[in-house]
Amino acid sequence: MMELSEDDLAAVSTLRSAVMRLSRRLRHQRVDESLSPTEMSVLGTLARCGSATPGELARKEHVQPPSMTRIVAMLEGKGLVRRDPHPDDRRQVVVRQTEQAEAMLEKSRSLRNAWLAQLVEGLDEKERAVLREAAPVLEKLAHL
């Protein structure tokens, strides 16, 4: 693996700081203020990955299984997920998002996209071109 140049390392530092600030600001653009960031993250994971057992969700979200059990119970109480019997193991359940969760997530995505689009409108055409070029690279970094 090749070493990064000083310019690359400076860009990494700038990128880290900018991504953290932007992420924090995006998290504040929420449809449902009653949900914690972790609860929103669990719903997002279910939307991206499909149904999962509480144990699988705990691993994906990097929380302890008892914590995930509480999170799922809270989400179920709000009508955002349901627990179905596991098809192969009757000792387990499979957590699925509800239509209410899907609608809320779509509304949240729309709100965040609109907020971000408003920021992008403030950029000049050259900056927008750079952003269009950088978006796939940032997406790749997010999934490495």
XYZ file of N, CA and C in Angstrom:
432
model
N 0.848 -1.177 0.000
C 0.000 0.000 0.000
C 0.889 1.234 0.000
N 0.539 2.218 -0.841
C 1.374 3.409 -0.927
C 1.040 4.383 0.195
N 2.025 5.154 0.567
C 1.835 6.148 1.631
C 1.164 7.377 1.072
N 0.380 8.017 1.913
C -0.296 9.244 1.503
C 0.659 10.425 1.599
N 0.490 11.350 0.678
C 1.300 12.561 0.696
C 0.786 13.494 1.787
N 1.546 14.535 2.065
C 1.108 15.543 3.044
C -0.209 16.187 2.596
N -0.328 16.436 1.291
C -1.569 17.007 0.762
C -2.750 16.054 0.976
N -2.504 14.756 0.752
C -3.566 13.768 0.973
C -3.967 13.722 2.448
N -2.970 13.744 3.321
C -3.259 13.706 4.757
C -4.025 14.957 5.202
N -3.694 16.103 4.631
C -4.433 17.326 4.949
C -5.871 17.216 4.449
N -6.057 16.632 3.250
C -7.407 16.443 2.707
C -8.206 15.479 3.580
N -7.555 14.435 4.085
C -8.216 13.478 4.979
C -8.719 14.192 6.232
N -7.889 15.031 6.801
C -8.276 15.765 8.010
C -9.449 16.712 7.727
N -9.394 17.413 6.612
C -10.480 18.319 6.233
C -11.770 17.537 5.974
N -11.643 16.424 5.275
C -12.805 15.584 4.973
C -13.447 15.056 6.257
N -12.639 14.546 7.176
C -13.156 14.019 8.440
C -13.949 15.079 9.174
N -13.371 16.244 9.301
C -14.028 17.332 10.019
C -15.326 17.753 9.329
N -15.280 17.890 8.010
C -16.461 18.325 7.263
C -17.575 17.283 7.325
N -17.208 16.011 7.176
C -18.213 14.948 7.219
C -18.867 14.892 8.596
N -18.086 15.050 9.638
C -18.649 15.025 10.989
C -19.614 16.185 11.211
N -19.223 17.385 10.798
C -20.108 18.554 10.967
C -21.377 18.412 10.140
N -21.215 17.991 8.895
C -22.368 17.832 8.023
C -23.302 16.732 8.546
N -22.737 15.649 9.016
C -23.532 14.562 9.581
C -24.327 15.032 10.794
N -23.681 15.790 11.645
C -24.361 16.318 12.832
C -25.524 17.214 12.426
N -25.292 18.066 11.444
C -26.347 18.975 10.989
C -27.483 18.204 10.309
N -27.155 17.175 9.541
C -28.183 16.356 8.902
C -29.041 15.628 9.938
N -28.416 15.159 11.019
C -29.179 14.452 12.065
C -30.228 15.354 12.700
N -30.000 16.653 12.678
C -30.971 17.581 13.267
C -32.169 17.819 12.356
N -32.075 17.396 11.110
C -33.195 17.531 10.172
C -34.045 16.268 10.292
N -34.870 16.221 11.332
C -35.617 14.996 11.614
C -37.108 15.236 11.533
N -37.812 14.205 11.100
C -39.262 14.249 11.019
C -39.863 13.966 12.386
N -39.321 12.969 13.071
C -39.877 12.537 14.354
C -38.841 12.774 15.443
N -39.046 13.807 16.222
C -38.108 14.161 17.289
C -38.164 13.175 18.465
N -39.194 12.329 18.504
C -39.315 11.407 19.633
C -38.390 10.196 19.494
N -37.823 9.996 18.309
C -36.918 8.864 18.101
C -35.483 9.281 18.355
N -34.752 8.415 19.028
C -33.333 8.677 19.266
C -32.557 8.411 17.976
N -31.343 8.941 17.881
C -30.520 8.626 16.703
C -30.319 7.116 16.523
N -30.197 6.382 17.625
C -30.018 4.928 17.528
C -31.268 4.267 16.969
N -32.437 4.706 17.424
C -33.683 4.141 16.908
C -33.812 4.429 15.407
N -33.466 5.641 15.001
C -33.496 5.981 13.574
C -32.505 5.122 12.799
N -31.348 4.882 13.382
C -30.339 4.063 12.726
C -30.836 2.630 12.529
N -31.510 2.091 13.533
C -32.057 0.733 13.427
C -33.083 0.674 12.298
N -33.954 1.674 12.236
C -34.940 1.702 11.139
C -34.251 1.799 9.786
N -33.197 2.598 9.716
C -32.436 2.711 8.472
C -31.784 1.397 8.085
N -31.264 0.687 9.061
C -30.655 -0.625 8.805
C -31.695 -1.603 8.283
N -32.875 -1.609 8.896
C -33.945 -2.495 8.422
C -34.363 -2.118 7.003
N -34.397 -0.831 6.699
C -34.763 -0.385 5.351
C -33.726 -0.829 4.328
N -32.445 -0.729 4.681
C -31.365 -1.087 3.749
C -31.177 -2.589 3.623
N -31.217 -3.289 4.756
C -30.820 -4.699 4.787
C -31.996 -5.674 4.851
N -33.188 -5.163 5.120
C -34.339 -6.049 5.262
C -34.472 -6.550 6.691
N -35.391 -7.454 6.887
C -35.670 -7.955 8.227
C -34.449 -8.659 8.816
N -34.410 -8.686 10.153
C -33.259 -9.275 10.846
C -33.679 -9.684 12.248
N -32.919 -10.584 12.822
C -33.150 -10.933 14.225
C -32.597 -9.807 15.096
N -33.049 -9.702 16.333
C -32.458 -8.688 17.222
C -30.942 -8.844 17.366
N -30.456 -10.072 17.391
C -29.010 -10.299 17.488
C -28.264 -9.766 16.279
N -28.818 -9.997 15.079
C -28.197 -9.471 13.861
C -28.204 -7.947 13.870
N -29.326 -7.368 14.305
C -29.399 -5.906 14.392
C -28.371 -5.369 15.382
N -28.222 -6.047 16.511
C -27.252 -5.610 17.525
C -25.846 -5.589 16.939
N -25.487 -6.620 16.178
C -24.157 -6.654 15.554
C -24.004 -5.530 14.531
N -25.011 -5.318 13.712
C -24.927 -4.285 12.680
C -24.860 -2.887 13.283
N -25.531 -2.705 14.409
C -25.582 -1.387 15.050
C -24.507 -1.216 16.131
N -23.736 -2.256 16.378
C -22.654 -2.216 17.370
C -23.173 -1.875 18.769
N -24.254 -2.553 19.146
C -24.783 -2.425 20.509
C -24.927 -3.815 21.102
N -25.073 -3.877 22.401
C -25.251 -5.157 23.078
C -26.662 -5.691 22.812
N -26.813 -7.020 22.727
C -28.141 -7.597 22.472
C -29.242 -7.125 23.438
N -28.983 -7.016 24.750
C -30.061 -6.515 25.616
C -30.499 -5.089 25.257
N -29.558 -4.266 24.832
C -29.903 -2.911 24.405
C -30.786 -2.955 23.162
N -30.450 -3.834 22.220
C -31.246 -3.946 20.998
C -32.645 -4.449 21.323
N -32.755 -5.343 22.278
C -34.074 -5.832 22.682
C -34.940 -4.676 23.167
N -34.355 -3.777 23.948
C -35.096 -2.603 24.436
C -35.458 -1.664 23.278
N -34.512 -1.448 22.370
C -34.759 -0.566 21.226
C -35.903 -1.118 20.376
N -35.860 -2.414 20.098
C -36.909 -3.040 19.287
C -38.260 -2.917 19.993
N -38.268 -3.119 21.304
C -39.518 -2.994 22.060
C -40.075 -1.570 21.958
N -39.213 -0.573 22.058
C -39.665 0.819 21.941
C -40.214 1.095 20.539
N -39.500 0.618 19.517
C -39.951 0.824 18.146
C -41.262 0.090 17.883
N -41.392 -1.087 18.455
C -42.633 -1.843 18.303
C -43.791 -1.106 18.992
N -43.525 -0.557 20.159
C -44.536 0.209 20.878
C -44.997 1.436 20.104
N -44.141 1.970 19.261
C -44.482 3.145 18.441
C -45.063 2.743 17.086
N -45.213 1.443 16.866
C -45.801 0.965 15.616
C -44.866 1.002 14.429
N -43.551 1.075 14.676
C -42.583 1.214 13.584
C -41.948 -0.105 13.161
N -41.984 -1.102 14.036
C -41.511 -2.440 13.680
C -42.497 -3.462 14.238
N -42.391 -4.648 13.679
C -43.154 -5.767 14.244
C -42.206 -6.955 14.360
N -42.526 -7.805 15.297
C -41.747 -9.029 15.493
C -42.558 -10.201 14.964
N -41.953 -10.933 14.055
C -42.596 -12.128 13.494
C -41.804 -13.356 13.915
N -42.466 -14.497 13.977
C -41.724 -15.723 14.303
C -40.630 -15.979 13.269
N -39.502 -16.452 13.748
C -38.403 -16.814 12.851
C -38.835 -18.047 12.059
N -38.585 -18.088 10.747
C -39.060 -19.227 9.952
C -38.371 -20.555 10.283
N -37.145 -20.501 10.813
C -36.388 -21.730 11.056
C -36.131 -22.030 12.536
N -36.255 -21.030 13.380
C -35.899 -21.193 14.796
C -37.000 -20.556 15.645
N -37.842 -21.396 16.236
C -38.986 -20.885 16.998
C -38.578 -20.134 18.257
N -37.310 -20.230 18.647
C -36.845 -19.489 19.830
C -36.570 -18.028 19.506
N -36.488 -17.700 18.218
C -36.129 -16.346 17.806
C -37.289 -15.650 17.106
N -37.121 -14.352 16.934
C -38.071 -13.564 16.159
C -37.296 -12.822 15.071
N -38.040 -12.380 14.080
C -37.485 -11.566 13.012
C -38.157 -10.197 13.116
N -37.349 -9.164 13.107
C -37.857 -7.796 13.208
C -38.014 -7.237 11.799
N -39.188 -6.671 11.541
C -39.481 -6.068 10.236
C -40.006 -4.652 10.466
N -39.680 -3.753 9.567
C -40.242 -2.409 9.684
C -41.674 -2.425 9.163
N -42.483 -1.530 9.677
C -43.875 -1.425 9.246
C -43.998 -0.394 8.131
N -45.174 -0.335 7.527
C -45.429 0.679 6.503
C -45.303 2.077 7.098
N -45.688 2.224 8.362
C -45.555 3.517 9.045
C -44.086 3.933 9.102
N -43.196 2.989 9.379
C -41.758 3.284 9.417
C -41.253 3.649 8.029
N -41.696 2.905 7.017
C -41.275 3.199 5.641
C -41.671 4.615 5.255
N -42.900 5.001 5.586
C -43.378 6.339 5.249
C -42.588 7.405 6.005
N -42.310 7.148 7.288
C -41.557 8.109 8.080
C -40.139 8.262 7.544
N -39.505 7.149 7.185
C -38.144 7.209 6.640
C -38.126 7.958 5.313
N -39.116 7.725 4.471
C -39.181 8.429 3.187
C -39.350 9.926 3.413
N -40.206 10.287 4.353
C -40.405 11.704 4.661
C -39.112 12.314 5.215
N -38.423 11.560 6.046
C -37.157 12.026 6.620
C -36.105 12.212 5.533
N -36.002 11.250 4.619
C -35.046 11.367 3.505
C -35.363 12.591 2.659
N -36.644 12.793 2.373
C -37.051 13.949 1.564
C -36.688 15.254 2.256
N -36.933 15.328 3.554
C -36.606 16.532 4.317
C -35.105 16.802 4.297
N -34.308 15.763 4.518
C -32.852 15.918 4.538
C -32.310 16.250 3.160
N -32.867 15.612 2.131
C -32.434 15.930 0.767
C -32.751 17.374 0.418
N -33.933 17.845 0.803
C -34.319 19.231 0.517
C -33.394 20.200 1.251
N -33.075 19.886 2.492
C -32.175 20.748 3.273
C -30.798 20.802 2.614
N -30.290 19.641 2.235
C -28.968 19.581 1.607
C -28.985 20.247 0.224
N -30.066 20.059 -0.530
C -30.182 20.703 -1.838
C -30.155 22.222 -1.702
N -30.769 22.719 -0.640
C -30.760 24.167 -0.405
C -29.332 24.658 -0.163
N -28.541 23.872 0.566
C -27.138 24.241 0.765
C -26.379 24.224 -0.565
N -26.625 23.198 -1.374
C -25.926 23.047 -2.650
C -26.284 24.201 -3.591
N -27.509 24.716 -3.484
C -27.893 25.866 -4.309
C -26.976 27.066 -4.061
N -26.386 27.144 -2.884
C -25.490 28.244 -2.553
C -24.091 28.094 -3.130
N -23.811 26.963 -3.763
C -22.503 26.744 -4.386
C -22.509 27.282 -5.808
N -21.332 27.645 -6.293
C -21.251 28.051 -7.697
C -21.167 26.799 -8.580
N -21.254 26.982 -9.884
C -21.294 25.838 -10.800
C -20.035 24.982 -10.714
N -18.892 25.600 -10.545
C -17.643 24.839 -10.437
C -17.669 23.952 -9.187
N -18.145 24.499 -8.066
C -18.236 23.717 -6.831
C -19.246 22.577 -6.977
N -20.352 22.832 -7.670
C -21.342 21.770 -7.906
C -20.744 20.650 -8.756
N -19.939 21.016 -9.750
C -19.286 20.008 -10.593
C -18.339 19.146 -9.756
N -17.592 19.797 -8.867
C -16.688 19.047 -7.980
C -17.500 18.105 -7.088
N -18.622 18.589 -6.586
C -19.479 17.766 -5.728
C -20.031 16.562 -6.495
N -20.456 16.774 -7.731
C -20.951 15.662 -8.552
C -19.863 14.616 -8.763
N -18.623 15.069 -8.953
C -17.502 14.138 -9.133
C -17.158 13.421 -7.818
N -17.268 14.139 -6.714
C -16.865 13.581 -5.420
C -17.905 12.634 -4.832
N -19.183 12.809 -5.173
C -20.242 12.014 -4.552
C -20.009 10.500 -4.674
N -19.670 9.968 -5.845
C -19.431 8.510 -5.932
C -18.218 8.061 -5.108
N -17.213 8.912 -5.014
C -16.029 8.581 -4.227
C -16.385 8.535 -2.738
N -17.168 9.502 -2.287
C -17.603 9.507 -0.891
C -18.472 8.295 -0.592
N -19.332 7.938 -1.543
C -20.166 6.738 -1.386
C -19.291 5.497 -1.250
N -18.258 5.415 -2.061
C -17.331 4.273 -1.997
C -16.647 4.234 -0.622
N -16.164 5.375 -0.143
C -15.521 5.433 1.176
C -16.475 4.979 2.280
N -17.745 5.355 2.143
C -18.732 5.016 3.177
C -18.970 3.517 3.260
N -18.659 2.790 2.202
C -18.946 1.350 2.186
C -17.702 0.466 2.211
N -16.545 1.060 2.408
C -15.312 0.241 2.498
C -15.206 -0.425 3.845
